[in-house]
Tab-separated table of C-alpha atoms in Angstrom:
chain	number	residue	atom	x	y	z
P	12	UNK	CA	-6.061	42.985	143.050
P	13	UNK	CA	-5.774	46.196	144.962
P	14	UNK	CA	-5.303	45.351	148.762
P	15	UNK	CA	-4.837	47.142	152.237
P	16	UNK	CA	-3.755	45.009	155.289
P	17	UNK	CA	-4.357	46.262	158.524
P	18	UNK	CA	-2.584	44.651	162.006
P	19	UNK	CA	-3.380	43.998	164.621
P	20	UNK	CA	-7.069	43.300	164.650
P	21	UNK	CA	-7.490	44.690	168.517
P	22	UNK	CA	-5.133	46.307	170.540
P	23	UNK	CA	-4.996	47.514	174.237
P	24	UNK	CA	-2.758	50.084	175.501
P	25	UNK	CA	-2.457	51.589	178.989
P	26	UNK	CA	-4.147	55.071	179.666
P	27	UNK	CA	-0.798	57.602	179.112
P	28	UNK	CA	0.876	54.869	176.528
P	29	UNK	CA	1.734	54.839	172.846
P	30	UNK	CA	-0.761	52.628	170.167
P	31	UNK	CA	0.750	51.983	166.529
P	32	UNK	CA	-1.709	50.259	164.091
P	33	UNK	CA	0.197	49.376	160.561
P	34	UNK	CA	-1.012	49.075	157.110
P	35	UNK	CA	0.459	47.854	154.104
P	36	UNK	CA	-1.061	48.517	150.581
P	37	UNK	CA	-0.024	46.937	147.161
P	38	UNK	CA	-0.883	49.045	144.707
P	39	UNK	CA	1.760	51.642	143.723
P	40	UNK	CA	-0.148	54.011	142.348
P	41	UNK	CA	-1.700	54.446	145.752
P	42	UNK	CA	-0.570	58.581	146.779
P	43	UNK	CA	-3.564	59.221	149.529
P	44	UNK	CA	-3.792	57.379	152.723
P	45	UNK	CA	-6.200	58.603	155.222
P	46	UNK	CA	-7.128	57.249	158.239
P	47	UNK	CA	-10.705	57.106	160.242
P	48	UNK	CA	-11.742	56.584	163.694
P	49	UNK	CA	-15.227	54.750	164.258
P	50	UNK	CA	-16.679	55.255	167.624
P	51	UNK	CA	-19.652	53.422	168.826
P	52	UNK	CA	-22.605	53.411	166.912
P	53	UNK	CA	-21.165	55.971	164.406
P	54	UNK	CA	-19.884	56.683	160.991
P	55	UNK	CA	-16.320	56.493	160.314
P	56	UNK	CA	-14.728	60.008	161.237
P	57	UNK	CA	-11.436	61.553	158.872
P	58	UNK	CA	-8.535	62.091	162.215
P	59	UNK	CA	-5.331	62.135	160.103
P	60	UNK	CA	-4.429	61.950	156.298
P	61	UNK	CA	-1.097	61.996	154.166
P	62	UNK	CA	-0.362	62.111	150.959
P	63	UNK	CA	2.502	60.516	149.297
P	64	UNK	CA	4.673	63.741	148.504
P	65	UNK	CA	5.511	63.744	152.540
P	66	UNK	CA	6.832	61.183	154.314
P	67	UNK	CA	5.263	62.324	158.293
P	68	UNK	CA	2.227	64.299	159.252
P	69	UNK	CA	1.167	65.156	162.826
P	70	UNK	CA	-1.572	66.893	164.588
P	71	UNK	CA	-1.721	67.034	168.108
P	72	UNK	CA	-0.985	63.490	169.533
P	73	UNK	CA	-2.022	61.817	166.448
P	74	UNK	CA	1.009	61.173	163.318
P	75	UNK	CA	0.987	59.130	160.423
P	76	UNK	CA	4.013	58.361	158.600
P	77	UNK	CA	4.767	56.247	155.412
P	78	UNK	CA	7.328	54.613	153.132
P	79	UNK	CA	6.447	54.194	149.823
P	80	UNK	CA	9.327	52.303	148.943
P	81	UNK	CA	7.868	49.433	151.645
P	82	UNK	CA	4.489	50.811	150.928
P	83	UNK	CA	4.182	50.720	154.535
P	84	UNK	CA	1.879	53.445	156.715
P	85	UNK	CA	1.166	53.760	160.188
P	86	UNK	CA	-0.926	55.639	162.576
P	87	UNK	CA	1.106	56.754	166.023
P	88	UNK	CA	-1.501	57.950	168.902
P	89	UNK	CA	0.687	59.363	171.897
P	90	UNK	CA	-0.552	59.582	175.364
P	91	UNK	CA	-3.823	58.170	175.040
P	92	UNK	CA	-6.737	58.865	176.680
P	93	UNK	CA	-10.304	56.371	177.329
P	94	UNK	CA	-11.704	58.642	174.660
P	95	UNK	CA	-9.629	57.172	171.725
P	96	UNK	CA	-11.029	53.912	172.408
P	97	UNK	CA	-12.625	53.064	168.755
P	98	UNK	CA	-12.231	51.208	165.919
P	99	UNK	CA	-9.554	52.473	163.172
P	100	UNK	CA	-9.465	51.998	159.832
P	101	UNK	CA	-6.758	52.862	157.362
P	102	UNK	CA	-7.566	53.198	154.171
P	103	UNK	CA	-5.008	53.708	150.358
P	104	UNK	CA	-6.330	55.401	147.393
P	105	UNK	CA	-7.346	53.116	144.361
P	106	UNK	CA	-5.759	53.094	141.084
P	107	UNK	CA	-5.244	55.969	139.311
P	108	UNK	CA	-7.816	57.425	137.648
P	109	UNK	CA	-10.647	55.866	140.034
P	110	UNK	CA	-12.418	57.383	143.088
P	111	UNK	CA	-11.778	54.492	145.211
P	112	UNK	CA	-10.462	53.608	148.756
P	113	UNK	CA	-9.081	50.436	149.650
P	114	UNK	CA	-9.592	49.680	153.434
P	115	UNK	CA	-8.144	47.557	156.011
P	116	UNK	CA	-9.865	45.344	157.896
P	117	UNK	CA	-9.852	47.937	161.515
P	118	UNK	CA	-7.889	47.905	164.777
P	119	UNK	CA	-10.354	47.701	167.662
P	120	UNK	CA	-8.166	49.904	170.264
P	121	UNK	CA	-9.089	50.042	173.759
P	122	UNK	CA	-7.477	52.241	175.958
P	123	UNK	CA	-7.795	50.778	179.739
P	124	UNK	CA	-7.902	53.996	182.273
E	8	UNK	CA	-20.927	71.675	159.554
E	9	UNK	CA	-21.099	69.197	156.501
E	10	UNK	CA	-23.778	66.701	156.406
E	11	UNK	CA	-23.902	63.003	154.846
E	12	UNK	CA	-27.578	61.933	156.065
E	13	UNK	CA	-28.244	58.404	155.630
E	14	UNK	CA	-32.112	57.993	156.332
E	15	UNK	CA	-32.666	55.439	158.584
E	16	UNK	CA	-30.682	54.494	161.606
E	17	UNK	CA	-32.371	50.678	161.586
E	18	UNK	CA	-33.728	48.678	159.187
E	19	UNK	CA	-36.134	45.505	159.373
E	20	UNK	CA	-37.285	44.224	156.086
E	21	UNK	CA	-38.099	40.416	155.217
E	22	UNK	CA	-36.443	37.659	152.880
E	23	UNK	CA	-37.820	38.865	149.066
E	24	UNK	CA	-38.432	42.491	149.691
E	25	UNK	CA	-36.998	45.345	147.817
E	26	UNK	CA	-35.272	47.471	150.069
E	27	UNK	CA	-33.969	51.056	149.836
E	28	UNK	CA	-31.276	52.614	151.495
E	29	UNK	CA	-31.113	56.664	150.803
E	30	UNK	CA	-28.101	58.799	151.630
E	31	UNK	CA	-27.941	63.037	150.617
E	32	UNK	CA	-25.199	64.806	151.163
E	33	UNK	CA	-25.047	69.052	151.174
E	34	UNK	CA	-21.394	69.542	150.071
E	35	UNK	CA	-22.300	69.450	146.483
E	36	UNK	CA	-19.296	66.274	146.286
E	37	UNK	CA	-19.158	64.959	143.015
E	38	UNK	CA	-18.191	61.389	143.970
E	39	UNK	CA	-20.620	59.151	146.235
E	40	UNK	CA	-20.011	55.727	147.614
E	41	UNK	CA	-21.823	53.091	149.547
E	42	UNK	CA	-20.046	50.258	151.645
E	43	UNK	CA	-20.843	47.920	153.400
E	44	UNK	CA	-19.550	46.534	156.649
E	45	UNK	CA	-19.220	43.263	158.711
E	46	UNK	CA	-17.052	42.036	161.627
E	47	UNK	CA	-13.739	41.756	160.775
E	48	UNK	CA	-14.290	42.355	156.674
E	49	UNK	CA	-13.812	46.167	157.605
E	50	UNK	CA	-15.596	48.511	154.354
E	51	UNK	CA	-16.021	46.957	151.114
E	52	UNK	CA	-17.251	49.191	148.222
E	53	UNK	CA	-20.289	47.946	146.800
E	54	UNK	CA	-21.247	50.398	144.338
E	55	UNK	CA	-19.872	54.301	143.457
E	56	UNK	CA	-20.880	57.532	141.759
E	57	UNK	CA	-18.738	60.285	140.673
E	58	UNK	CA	-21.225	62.199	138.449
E	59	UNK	CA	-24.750	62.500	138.114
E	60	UNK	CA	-26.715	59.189	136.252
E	61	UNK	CA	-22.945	57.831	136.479
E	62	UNK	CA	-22.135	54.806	138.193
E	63	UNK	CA	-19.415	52.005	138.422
E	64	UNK	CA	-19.254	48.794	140.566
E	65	UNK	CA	-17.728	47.705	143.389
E	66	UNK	CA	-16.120	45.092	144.538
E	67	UNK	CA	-19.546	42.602	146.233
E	68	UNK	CA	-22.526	44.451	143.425
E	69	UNK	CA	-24.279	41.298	143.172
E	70	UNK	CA	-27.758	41.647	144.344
E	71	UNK	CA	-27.971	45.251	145.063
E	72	UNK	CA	-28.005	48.781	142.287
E	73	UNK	CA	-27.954	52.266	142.384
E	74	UNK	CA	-29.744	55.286	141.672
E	75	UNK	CA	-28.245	59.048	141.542
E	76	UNK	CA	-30.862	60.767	139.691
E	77	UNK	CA	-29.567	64.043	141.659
E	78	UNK	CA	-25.886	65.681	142.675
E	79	UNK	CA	-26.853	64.900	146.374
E	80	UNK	CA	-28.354	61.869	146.627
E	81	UNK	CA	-27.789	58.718	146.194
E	82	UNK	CA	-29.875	55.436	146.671
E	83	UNK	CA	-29.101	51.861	147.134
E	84	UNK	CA	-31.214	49.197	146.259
E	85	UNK	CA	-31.547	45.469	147.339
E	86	UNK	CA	-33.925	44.210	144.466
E	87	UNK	CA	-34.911	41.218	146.753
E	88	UNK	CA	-33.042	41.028	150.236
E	89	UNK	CA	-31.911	38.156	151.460
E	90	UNK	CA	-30.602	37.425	155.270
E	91	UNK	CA	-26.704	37.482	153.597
E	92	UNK	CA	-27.417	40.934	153.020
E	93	UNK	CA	-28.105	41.891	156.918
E	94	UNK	CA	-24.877	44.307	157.561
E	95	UNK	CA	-24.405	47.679	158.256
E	96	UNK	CA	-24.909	49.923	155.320
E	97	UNK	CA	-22.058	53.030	155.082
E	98	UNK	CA	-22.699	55.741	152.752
E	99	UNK	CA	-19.995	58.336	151.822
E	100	UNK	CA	-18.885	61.304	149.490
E	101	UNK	CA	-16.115	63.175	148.429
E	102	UNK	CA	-14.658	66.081	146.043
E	103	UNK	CA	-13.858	65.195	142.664
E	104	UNK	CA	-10.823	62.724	142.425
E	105	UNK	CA	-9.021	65.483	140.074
E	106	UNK	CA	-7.535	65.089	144.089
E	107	UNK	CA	-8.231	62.281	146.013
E	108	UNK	CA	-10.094	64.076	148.439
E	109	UNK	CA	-10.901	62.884	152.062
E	110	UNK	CA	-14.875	60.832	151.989
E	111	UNK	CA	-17.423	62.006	154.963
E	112	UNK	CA	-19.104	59.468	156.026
E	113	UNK	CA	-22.806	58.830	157.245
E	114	UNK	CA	-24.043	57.763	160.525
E	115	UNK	CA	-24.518	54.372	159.037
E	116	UNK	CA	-27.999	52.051	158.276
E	117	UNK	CA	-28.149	48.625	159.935
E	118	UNK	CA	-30.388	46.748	158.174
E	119	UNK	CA	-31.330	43.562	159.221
E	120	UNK	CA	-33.229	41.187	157.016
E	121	UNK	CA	-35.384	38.269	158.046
């Protein structure tokens, strides 16, 4: 069936440094990938999206890129801050002709000041 | 601003009860969802919407329903809760998946059954 696999499971990154959370999807017909941040005691929140005509979006010190051909994605966060601290969730488009999303499991991230 | 309002924050109901879990969005989105999610199972889709009286399952429907009498809201129903069914409750919408359109998603309803 239609999966999304999301690594790692937590992450901590130095206040200033880079995070990269991954995903990996299996169904082809997957062509929207957004990804949400989930802060404490919240809903998850729409940060970043891409569809599957472009191969790199960015937006401030946030990018996502994919390759279809691995059906790979990933979410780049540049000089962090305490603030992006959350849990992230990537998330594929079902099948064709469906309204679902397929999400991945969440990367707690914890950025240490 | 847009608005997915889920209407309780916390939930206590007992084993047996029937519970419901209401969620009304005001961006007149055709396509409603709720998930549910536990520690390191991240969302699953328990039940979706994408018209009015329309409906589809999941992937965990067993022991819960719908009900989207109206555009904007949309219920979910445990017929008889049981403790497996304590979890935070996620409701969402989106546009019409003519595009797969970003979901907004509510503030969440833990609901904790005992």
């Amino acid at each position: 069936g239609e999966n999304v696999e999301q690594h790692p499971s937590t992450l901590s990154v130095q206040e200033g440094d880079s995070a990269v959370i991954k995903c990996t999807y299996s169904d082809s017909a997957s062509n929207y990938f957004p990804w949400y941040k989930q802060e404490l005691g919240k809903g998850p929140q729409l940060i970043i999206d891409i569809r599957s005509n472009v191969g790199e979006k960015k937006d401030q010190r946030i990018a996502v890129t994919l390759n279809k051909t691995a059906k790979h994605f990933s979410l780049h966060i540049t000089e962090t801050q305490p603030e992006d601290s959350a849990v992230y969730f990537c998330a594929a488009s079902g099948t064709s002709g469906t309204y679902k999303y397929i999400f991945g499991t969440g990367t707690r991230l914890k950025v240490l000041a | 601003d847009v608005k997915v309002t889920q209407s309780s924050r916390y939930l206590v109901k007992r084993t047996g009860e029937k519970v419901f879990l209401e969620c009304v969005q005001d961006m007149d989105h055709e396509n409603m969802f709720w998930y549910r999610q536990d520690p390191g199972l991240g969302l699953r889709l328990i039940y979706f919407s994408y018209d009015v009286k329309m409906k589809e399952k999941g992937d965990i429907p067993e022991g819960y329903s719908v009900s989207r009498e109206k555009k904007e809201r949309f219920s979910l129903i445990l017929e008889s809760a049981s403790t497996n069914q304590t979890s935070m409750y996620l409701c969402a919408s989106s546009f019409s998946a003519s595009r797969a359109g970003d979901a907004f998603f509510g503030q969440g309803t833990r609901l904790t059954v005992v």
